[in-house]
């Protein structure tokens, strides 16, 4: 059992808060979880201030904006994210080799300039909202698994730190990229809880840790609970059974 399991728990902050509400929930969870994921909703609503608010509570920030643009634009945006002090960020592996390499280089360069640790850069391969048919419609004909495999390998070759992986993809990606590559896995539901939301293929926290993922991402089961601290503690307790 690891004493540091809580560091592997990332809370997704996707709720309908104002800035003080964000500070409040982040402050509650700061001693309980390893990181807070800020995505497009809160970032579009509040901008960089929301990152500062969460960091001020002591919680490291995972900026989930899934960058996908021309290499120079992504490299400079990644530099800005480093400047904001984020610890992890996402981009789309489908942006291609040059974009991925420039993103990594941009992170290292800005971190070096500031004298800070570079953030982990993790790639999204195929959104779990897409299936074989919808992928084919956008010109990818080999199916989801083949595309996940192809893009994971590309991210690995470009020296990214890992990928966001659905519970169904963990084994495949480990086979392709080995163990020195971060797997960040959403779609986690505590045991005994019927999902009752839009997550369909889910794993429990313990099962995900047993599968060897590095981080699990949990949103609504924590921030939507009547007692978010207790909900986070229960999830960590489940992780610690592994
Ligand atoms: O509330 P819930 O635990 O479902 O939140 C999961 C988080 O992970 C959300 O921010 C969601 O956007 C994100 N995510 C996901 N499934 C993916 C990729 C990201 O649920 N395949």
mmCIF file of C-alpha atoms and ligand atoms in Angstrom:
data_model
loop_
_atom_site.group_PDB
_atom_site.id
_atom_site.type_symbol
_atom_site.label_atom_id
_atom_site.label_comp_id
_atom_site.label_asym_id
_atom_site.label_seq_id
_atom_site.Cartn_x
_atom_site.Cartn_y
_atom_site.Cartn_z
ATOM 1 C CA UNK A 1 0.000 0.000 0.000
ATOM 2 C CA UNK A 2 1.299 3.418 -0.886
ATOM 3 C CA UNK A 3 0.972 6.383 1.463
ATOM 4 C CA UNK A 4 0.858 8.637 -1.547
ATOM 5 C CA UNK A 5 -2.243 7.283 -3.284
ATOM 6 C CA UNK A 6 -4.014 10.605 -2.830
ATOM 7 C CA UNK A 7 -1.395 12.206 -5.093
ATOM 8 C CA UNK A 8 -2.751 10.014 -7.883
ATOM 9 C CA UNK A 9 -6.270 11.398 -7.528
ATOM 10 C CA UNK A 10 -7.168 14.361 -9.730
ATOM 11 C CA UNK A 11 -10.439 16.159 -9.053
ATOM 12 C CA UNK A 12 -12.088 17.577 -12.187
ATOM 13 C CA UNK A 13 -13.504 21.001 -11.301
ATOM 14 C CA UNK A 14 -16.334 21.228 -13.846
ATOM 15 C CA UNK A 15 -19.037 22.723 -11.618
ATOM 16 C CA UNK A 16 -21.097 25.877 -11.892
ATOM 17 C CA UNK A 17 -19.211 28.051 -9.406
ATOM 18 C CA UNK A 18 -18.191 31.696 -9.199
ATOM 19 C CA UNK A 19 -14.515 32.388 -8.465
ATOM 20 C CA UNK A 20 -15.016 32.332 -4.702
ATOM 21 C CA UNK A 21 -16.859 29.027 -5.062
ATOM 22 C CA UNK A 22 -13.893 27.601 -6.966
ATOM 23 C CA UNK A 23 -11.503 28.796 -4.262
ATOM 24 C CA UNK A 24 -13.740 27.236 -1.634
ATOM 25 C CA UNK A 25 -13.986 23.774 -3.187
ATOM 26 C CA UNK A 26 -10.266 23.797 -4.082
ATOM 27 C CA UNK A 27 -9.393 24.828 -0.535
ATOM 28 C CA UNK A 28 -11.493 21.998 0.888
ATOM 29 C CA UNK A 29 -9.797 19.439 -1.332
ATOM 30 C CA UNK A 30 -6.242 20.803 -1.232
ATOM 31 C CA UNK A 31 -5.046 18.385 1.443
ATOM 32 C CA UNK A 32 -7.017 15.471 0.045
ATOM 33 C CA UNK A 33 -6.196 15.073 -3.652
ATOM 34 C CA UNK A 34 -3.107 15.466 -5.798
ATOM 35 C CA UNK A 35 -4.282 17.909 -8.449
ATOM 36 C CA UNK A 36 -7.273 19.857 -9.747
ATOM 37 C CA UNK A 37 -8.275 19.687 -13.394
ATOM 38 C CA UNK A 38 -9.481 22.946 -14.894
ATOM 39 C CA UNK A 39 -11.176 22.529 -18.224
ATOM 40 C CA UNK A 40 -12.802 24.576 -20.915
ATOM 41 C CA UNK A 41 -15.839 25.544 -18.874
ATOM 42 C CA UNK A 42 -14.130 27.323 -15.987
ATOM 43 C CA UNK A 43 -11.292 28.623 -18.127
ATOM 44 C CA UNK A 44 -13.713 30.146 -20.615
ATOM 45 C CA UNK A 45 -15.718 31.673 -17.813
ATOM 46 C CA UNK A 46 -12.890 33.099 -15.705
ATOM 47 C CA UNK A 47 -9.652 32.919 -17.698
ATOM 48 C CA UNK A 48 -6.217 32.539 -16.052
ATOM 49 C CA UNK A 49 -7.509 33.964 -12.751
ATOM 50 C CA UNK A 50 -9.150 30.621 -12.019
ATOM 51 C CA UNK A 51 -5.784 28.875 -12.319
ATOM 52 C CA UNK A 52 -4.262 31.377 -9.878
ATOM 53 C CA UNK A 53 -7.135 30.907 -7.444
ATOM 54 C CA UNK A 54 -6.720 27.139 -7.389
ATOM 55 C CA UNK A 55 -2.927 27.324 -7.137
ATOM 56 C CA UNK A 56 -3.272 29.723 -4.221
ATOM 57 C CA UNK A 57 -4.964 26.953 -2.238
ATOM 58 C CA UNK A 58 -1.836 24.837 -2.721
ATOM 59 C CA UNK A 59 -3.425 22.486 -5.240
ATOM 60 C CA UNK A 60 -1.380 21.823 -8.382
ATOM 61 C CA UNK A 61 -3.345 22.513 -11.578
ATOM 62 C CA UNK A 62 -3.962 20.247 -14.552
ATOM 63 C CA UNK A 63 -4.996 22.565 -17.391
ATOM 64 C CA UNK A 64 -7.229 20.535 -19.709
ATOM 65 C CA UNK A 65 -7.694 22.757 -22.749
ATOM 66 C CA UNK A 66 -6.757 20.081 -25.326
ATOM 67 C CA UNK A 67 -4.662 22.319 -27.564
ATOM 68 C CA UNK A 68 -4.860 21.483 -31.286
ATOM 69 C CA UNK A 69 -3.503 24.102 -33.686
ATOM 70 C CA UNK A 70 -0.480 24.896 -35.824
ATOM 71 C CA UNK A 71 2.835 24.113 -34.090
ATOM 72 C CA UNK A 72 3.839 27.691 -33.325
ATOM 73 C CA UNK A 73 0.461 28.542 -31.805
ATOM 74 C CA UNK A 74 0.481 25.462 -29.580
ATOM 75 C CA UNK A 75 4.123 25.929 -28.554
ATOM 76 C CA UNK A 76 3.499 29.508 -27.461
ATOM 77 C CA UNK A 77 0.231 28.626 -25.695
ATOM 78 C CA UNK A 78 2.084 25.885 -23.806
ATOM 79 C CA UNK A 79 4.671 28.504 -22.836
ATOM 80 C CA UNK A 80 1.875 30.654 -21.413
ATOM 81 C CA UNK A 81 0.562 27.666 -19.451
ATOM 82 C CA UNK A 82 4.029 27.159 -17.964
ATOM 83 C CA UNK A 83 4.025 30.822 -17.046
ATOM 84 C CA UNK A 84 0.709 30.280 -15.261
ATOM 85 C CA UNK A 85 2.374 27.554 -13.240
ATOM 86 C CA UNK A 86 0.322 24.558 -14.321
ATOM 87 C CA UNK A 87 1.663 21.104 -13.477
ATOM 88 C CA UNK A 88 0.010 19.150 -16.288
ATOM 89 C CA UNK A 89 -1.723 20.043 -19.549
ATOM 90 C CA UNK A 90 -3.397 18.344 -22.491
ATOM 91 C CA UNK A 91 -3.216 18.561 -26.263
ATOM 92 C CA UNK A 92 -4.575 16.491 -29.144
ATOM 93 C CA UNK A 93 -2.098 13.976 -30.513
ATOM 94 C CA UNK A 94 -3.897 14.354 -33.861
ATOM 95 C CA UNK A 95 -2.182 17.742 -34.165
ATOM 96 C CA UNK A 96 0.761 15.810 -35.550
ATOM 97 C CA UNK A 97 4.422 15.157 -34.909
ATOM 98 C CA UNK A 98 5.664 18.695 -35.413
ATOM 99 C CA UNK A 99 3.007 20.177 -33.133
ATOM 100 C CA UNK A 100 3.770 17.650 -30.382
ATOM 101 C CA UNK A 101 7.516 18.166 -30.566
ATOM 102 C CA UNK A 102 7.191 21.939 -30.560
ATOM 103 C CA UNK A 103 4.796 21.762 -27.589
ATOM 104 C CA UNK A 104 7.303 19.762 -25.586
ATOM 105 C CA UNK A 105 10.140 22.054 -26.596
ATOM 106 C CA UNK A 106 8.040 25.106 -25.709
ATOM 107 C CA UNK A 107 7.393 23.734 -22.238
ATOM 108 C CA UNK A 108 11.046 22.935 -21.601
ATOM 109 C CA UNK A 109 12.189 26.287 -22.892
ATOM 110 C CA UNK A 110 9.792 28.370 -20.799
ATOM 111 C CA UNK A 111 10.358 26.229 -17.696
ATOM 112 C CA UNK A 112 14.097 26.633 -18.136
ATOM 113 C CA UNK A 113 13.742 30.380 -18.534
ATOM 114 C CA UNK A 114 11.653 30.602 -15.342
ATOM 115 C CA UNK A 115 13.694 28.066 -13.410
ATOM 116 C CA UNK A 116 10.663 25.861 -12.684
ATOM 117 C CA UNK A 117 9.832 22.221 -13.372
ATOM 118 C CA UNK A 118 8.164 21.741 -16.753
ATOM 119 C CA UNK A 119 4.560 20.517 -16.662
ATOM 120 C CA UNK A 120 3.681 16.998 -17.758
ATOM 121 C CA UNK A 121 2.231 17.128 -21.261
ATOM 122 C CA UNK A 122 -0.346 14.431 -21.887
ATOM 123 C CA UNK A 123 -2.039 13.787 -25.202
ATOM 124 C CA UNK A 124 -5.630 12.964 -25.981
ATOM 125 C CA UNK A 125 -5.754 10.236 -28.618
ATOM 126 C CA UNK A 126 -9.390 9.582 -29.604
ATOM 127 C CA UNK A 127 -12.198 11.275 -27.695
ATOM 128 C CA UNK A 128 -14.368 8.644 -26.049
ATOM 129 C CA UNK A 129 -17.400 10.367 -27.543
ATOM 130 C CA UNK A 130 -16.283 9.053 -30.962
ATOM 131 C CA UNK A 131 -16.915 5.541 -32.247
ATOM 132 C CA UNK A 132 -15.708 3.715 -35.354
ATOM 133 C CA UNK A 133 -18.500 5.226 -37.482
ATOM 134 C CA UNK A 134 -17.943 8.838 -36.414
ATOM 135 C CA UNK A 135 -14.171 8.435 -36.836
ATOM 136 C CA UNK A 136 -14.724 7.093 -40.319
ATOM 137 C CA UNK A 137 -16.872 10.126 -41.098
ATOM 138 C CA UNK A 138 -13.903 12.378 -40.411
ATOM 139 C CA UNK A 139 -11.625 10.262 -42.595
ATOM 140 C CA UNK A 140 -10.133 7.809 -40.096
ATOM 141 C CA UNK A 141 -11.165 4.409 -41.370
ATOM 142 C CA UNK A 142 -9.208 1.900 -39.280
ATOM 143 C CA UNK A 143 -11.359 2.109 -36.149
ATOM 144 C CA UNK A 144 -10.882 3.511 -32.666
ATOM 145 C CA UNK A 145 -8.332 1.005 -31.306
ATOM 146 C CA UNK A 146 -5.980 1.337 -34.248
ATOM 147 C CA UNK A 147 -6.132 5.116 -33.970
ATOM 148 C CA UNK A 148 -5.536 5.054 -30.205
ATOM 149 C CA UNK A 149 -2.528 2.824 -30.808
ATOM 150 C CA UNK A 150 -1.175 4.995 -33.627
ATOM 151 C CA UNK A 151 -1.546 8.276 -31.710
ATOM 152 C CA UNK A 152 -0.204 6.882 -28.429
ATOM 153 C CA UNK A 153 2.897 5.709 -30.253
ATOM 154 C CA UNK A 154 3.271 9.131 -31.875
ATOM 155 C CA UNK A 155 2.954 10.898 -28.508
ATOM 156 C CA UNK A 156 5.558 8.542 -27.050
ATOM 157 C CA UNK A 157 7.925 9.090 -29.969
ATOM 158 C CA UNK A 158 7.579 12.862 -29.546
ATOM 159 C CA UNK A 159 8.692 12.524 -25.930
ATOM 160 C CA UNK A 160 5.398 13.592 -24.413
ATOM 161 C CA UNK A 161 4.848 12.471 -20.841
ATOM 162 C CA UNK A 162 1.751 10.364 -21.347
ATOM 163 C CA UNK A 163 -1.792 10.122 -22.650
ATOM 164 C CA UNK A 164 -5.332 10.420 -21.396
ATOM 165 C CA UNK A 165 -6.634 6.871 -21.604
ATOM 166 C CA UNK A 166 -10.121 5.492 -21.213
ATOM 167 C CA UNK A 167 -10.461 2.446 -18.951
ATOM 168 C CA UNK A 168 -10.797 0.295 -22.090
ATOM 169 C CA UNK A 169 -7.475 1.419 -23.573
ATOM 170 C CA UNK A 170 -5.082 0.946 -20.656
ATOM 171 C CA UNK A 171 -3.723 -2.471 -21.663
ATOM 172 C CA UNK A 172 -3.225 -1.514 -25.297
ATOM 173 C CA UNK A 173 -1.325 1.675 -24.461
ATOM 174 C CA UNK A 174 0.913 -0.022 -21.886
ATOM 175 C CA UNK A 175 1.792 -2.613 -24.536
ATOM 176 C CA UNK A 176 2.731 0.069 -27.042
ATOM 177 C CA UNK A 177 4.382 2.649 -24.775
ATOM 178 C CA UNK A 178 5.647 0.665 -21.785
ATOM 179 C CA UNK A 179 5.535 1.735 -18.167
ATOM 180 C CA UNK A 180 7.578 4.915 -18.268
ATOM 181 C CA UNK A 181 4.625 6.812 -19.729
ATOM 182 C CA UNK A 182 1.825 8.439 -17.752
ATOM 183 C CA UNK A 183 -1.700 7.107 -18.073
ATOM 184 C CA UNK A 184 -4.368 9.542 -16.905
ATOM 185 C CA UNK A 185 -7.774 7.913 -16.703
ATOM 186 C CA UNK A 186 -11.217 9.465 -16.339
ATOM 187 C CA UNK A 187 -14.404 7.397 -16.342
ATOM 188 C CA UNK A 188 -13.912 6.375 -12.711
ATOM 189 C CA UNK A 189 -16.814 5.676 -10.382
ATOM 190 C CA UNK A 190 -16.467 4.629 -6.716
ATOM 191 C CA UNK A 191 -17.663 1.101 -6.036
ATOM 192 C CA UNK A 192 -21.257 0.793 -4.921
ATOM 193 C CA UNK A 193 -22.249 3.932 -6.795
ATOM 194 C CA UNK A 194 -24.459 3.533 -9.822
ATOM 195 C CA UNK A 195 -23.139 6.094 -12.276
ATOM 196 C CA UNK A 196 -26.501 7.589 -13.217
ATOM 197 C CA UNK A 197 -24.738 10.075 -15.493
ATOM 198 C CA UNK A 198 -23.143 10.081 -18.932
ATOM 199 C CA UNK A 199 -20.175 7.841 -18.095
ATOM 200 C CA UNK A 200 -20.885 4.391 -19.462
ATOM 201 C CA UNK A 201 -17.722 2.275 -19.446
ATOM 202 C CA UNK A 202 -16.323 2.898 -15.989
ATOM 203 C CA UNK A 203 -13.770 1.442 -13.586
ATOM 204 C CA UNK A 204 -13.655 1.693 -9.808
ATOM 205 C CA UNK A 205 -10.692 3.584 -8.290
ATOM 206 C CA UNK A 206 -9.141 0.331 -7.049
ATOM 207 C CA UNK A 207 -9.530 -1.386 -10.416
ATOM 208 C CA UNK A 208 -7.897 1.535 -12.209
ATOM 209 C CA UNK A 209 -4.931 1.532 -9.822
ATOM 210 C CA UNK A 210 -4.670 -2.234 -10.177
ATOM 211 C CA UNK A 211 -4.531 -1.771 -13.959
ATOM 212 C CA UNK A 212 -1.494 0.407 -13.368
ATOM 213 C CA UNK A 213 -2.771 3.859 -14.242
ATOM 214 C CA UNK A 214 -0.763 6.777 -12.856
ATOM 215 C CA UNK A 215 -3.635 9.190 -12.245
ATOM 216 C CA UNK A 216 -7.389 8.861 -12.009
ATOM 217 C CA UNK A 217 -9.671 11.805 -12.771
ATOM 218 C CA UNK A 218 -12.919 12.063 -10.813
ATOM 219 C CA UNK A 219 -15.318 14.967 -11.058
ATOM 220 C CA UNK A 220 -18.966 14.812 -10.079
ATOM 221 C CA UNK A 221 -18.663 11.973 -7.530
ATOM 222 C CA UNK A 222 -16.449 14.353 -5.519
ATOM 223 C CA UNK A 223 -17.598 17.918 -6.126
ATOM 224 C CA UNK A 224 -21.250 16.891 -6.440
ATOM 225 C CA UNK A 225 -21.230 15.003 -3.121
ATOM 226 C CA UNK A 226 -22.852 16.555 -0.062
ATOM 227 C CA UNK A 227 -19.463 16.165 1.662
ATOM 228 C CA UNK A 228 -16.712 16.440 -1.000
ATOM 229 C CA UNK A 229 -13.891 15.862 1.500
ATOM 230 C CA UNK A 230 -15.451 12.618 2.715
ATOM 231 C CA UNK A 231 -16.117 11.541 -0.881
ATOM 232 C CA UNK A 232 -12.465 12.157 -1.791
ATOM 233 C CA UNK A 233 -11.281 10.279 1.305
ATOM 234 C CA UNK A 234 -13.420 7.284 0.428
ATOM 235 C CA UNK A 235 -11.959 7.192 -3.061
ATOM 236 C CA UNK A 236 -8.405 7.399 -1.685
ATOM 237 C CA UNK A 237 -9.260 4.609 0.770
ATOM 238 C CA UNK A 238 -10.374 2.476 -2.173
ATOM 239 C CA UNK A 239 -7.144 3.259 -3.999
ATOM 240 C CA UNK A 240 -5.143 2.282 -0.928
ATOM 241 C CA UNK A 241 -6.568 -1.241 -0.940
ATOM 242 C CA UNK A 242 -4.378 -1.998 -3.965
HETATM 243 O O1 LIG B 1 -17.625 14.096 -13.443
HETATM 244 P P1 LIG B 1 -16.746 13.059 -14.054
HETATM 245 O O2 LIG B 1 -16.031 12.197 -13.048
HETATM 246 O O3 LIG B 1 -17.437 12.256 -15.127
HETATM 247 O O4 LIG B 1 -15.606 13.933 -14.756
HETATM 248 C C1 LIG B 1 -14.641 13.339 -15.567
HETATM 249 C C2 LIG B 1 -13.768 14.402 -16.179
HETATM 250 O O5 LIG B 1 -12.915 13.800 -17.132
HETATM 251 C C3 LIG B 1 -14.523 15.476 -16.942
HETATM 252 O O6 LIG B 1 -13.770 16.686 -16.840
HETATM 253 C C4 LIG B 1 -14.533 14.983 -18.351
HETATM 254 O O7 LIG B 1 -14.586 16.015 -19.306
HETATM 255 C C5 LIG B 1 -13.184 14.292 -18.439
HETATM 256 N N1 LIG B 1 -13.106 13.239 -19.438
HETATM 257 C C6 LIG B 1 -13.944 12.143 -19.437
HETATM 258 N N2 LIG B 1 -13.815 11.169 -20.380
HETATM 259 C C7 LIG B 1 -12.876 11.295 -21.309
HETATM 260 C C8 LIG B 1 -12.014 12.379 -21.320
HETATM 261 C C9 LIG B 1 -12.157 13.356 -20.351
HETATM 262 O O8 LIG B 1 -14.805 12.014 -18.598
HETATM 263 N N3 LIG B 1 -12.735 10.331 -22.205
#
